[in-house]
C-alpha cells in the first residue's frame, strides 16, 4: 500500500516538508505546520512514509507434530 493511487494527504508525507519533531513539520511553502495538516501544494514522497509493521504470525494454533517430519 506504499504506492497506492489515493493516499491521505498529510504534511508528514509531503516532498516540501521536513519533520521538526513529533507534532510539527517545517514546510518550504507554509512554514511551521502541524504534522496532520495539508495544503494544495501537497506532493507525495513515498520515501517519507513508514508503513506499519506486519502482524506476527500466530503459531499457537499448531502443535509440535505439525513441525516434525
Short mmCIF file of C-alpha atoms in Angstrom, two decimals:
data_model
loop_
_atom_site.label_atom_id
_atom_site.label_comp_id
_atom_site.label_asym_id
_atom_site.label_seq_id
_atom_site.Cartn_x
_atom_site.Cartn_y
_atom_site.Cartn_z
CA UNK A 1 0.00 0.00 0.00
CA UNK A 2 3.03 2.28 -0.13
CA UNK A 3 2.42 3.36 -3.74
CA UNK A 4 -1.39 3.30 -3.89
CA UNK A 5 -3.15 5.91 -6.03
CA UNK A 6 -5.29 7.59 -3.35
CA UNK A 7 -3.08 8.45 -0.40
CA UNK A 8 -4.36 10.52 2.51
CA UNK A 9 -2.81 13.97 2.39
CA UNK A 10 -0.55 14.73 5.32
CA UNK A 11 2.41 17.05 5.75
CA UNK A 12 4.31 14.09 7.14
CA UNK A 13 4.45 12.55 3.62
CA UNK A 14 4.92 15.78 1.62
CA UNK A 15 8.01 16.38 -0.51
CA UNK A 16 8.06 20.05 0.58
CA UNK A 17 8.19 19.33 4.32
CA UNK A 18 10.85 18.32 6.82
CA UNK A 19 9.88 16.84 10.18
CA UNK A 20 10.85 19.04 13.13
CA UNK A 21 9.51 16.91 15.99
CA UNK A 22 6.65 14.50 16.68
CA UNK A 23 3.98 17.17 16.10
CA UNK A 24 5.37 19.73 13.64
CA UNK A 25 6.70 19.89 10.09
CA UNK A 26 8.73 22.67 8.50
CA UNK A 27 7.18 23.35 5.10
CA UNK A 28 9.00 25.20 2.33
CA UNK A 29 5.71 26.78 1.23
CA UNK A 30 3.85 27.43 4.52
CA UNK A 31 6.46 27.48 7.32
CA UNK A 32 5.84 25.53 10.54
CA UNK A 33 2.63 23.46 10.24
CA UNK A 34 1.06 20.60 12.22
CA UNK A 35 2.02 17.05 11.26
CA UNK A 36 -1.50 16.05 10.21
CA UNK A 37 -2.12 19.20 8.16
CA UNK A 38 -2.05 19.51 4.38
CA UNK A 39 -2.36 22.17 1.69
CA UNK A 40 -2.95 22.36 -2.04
CA UNK A 41 0.82 22.20 -2.67
CA UNK A 42 0.92 18.62 -1.34
CA UNK A 43 3.36 16.42 -3.27
CA UNK A 44 3.55 12.81 -2.10
CA UNK A 45 7.02 11.48 -1.30
CA UNK A 46 6.89 7.68 -0.78
CA UNK A 47 10.32 7.66 0.88
CA UNK A 48 8.93 9.61 3.86
CA UNK A 49 6.12 7.18 4.59
CA UNK A 50 6.83 4.46 7.14
CA UNK A 51 4.46 1.52 6.60
CA UNK A 52 3.00 -0.24 9.65
CA UNK A 53 4.78 -3.36 10.85
CA UNK A 54 3.15 -6.63 9.80
CA UNK A 55 1.45 -8.71 12.46
CA UNK A 56 3.46 -11.56 13.92
CA UNK A 57 2.16 -14.98 12.85
CA UNK A 58 0.16 -16.87 15.46
CA UNK A 59 1.73 -20.31 15.90
CA UNK A 60 -0.33 -21.26 18.96
CA UNK A 61 -2.95 -22.98 16.83
CA UNK A 62 -0.33 -25.50 15.66
CA UNK A 63 1.07 -28.40 17.64
CA UNK A 64 4.62 -29.71 17.82
CA UNK A 65 3.76 -32.59 15.49
CA UNK A 66 2.91 -30.15 12.72
CA UNK A 67 6.56 -29.07 12.55
CA UNK A 68 8.15 -32.53 12.57
CA UNK A 69 8.92 -34.75 9.60
#
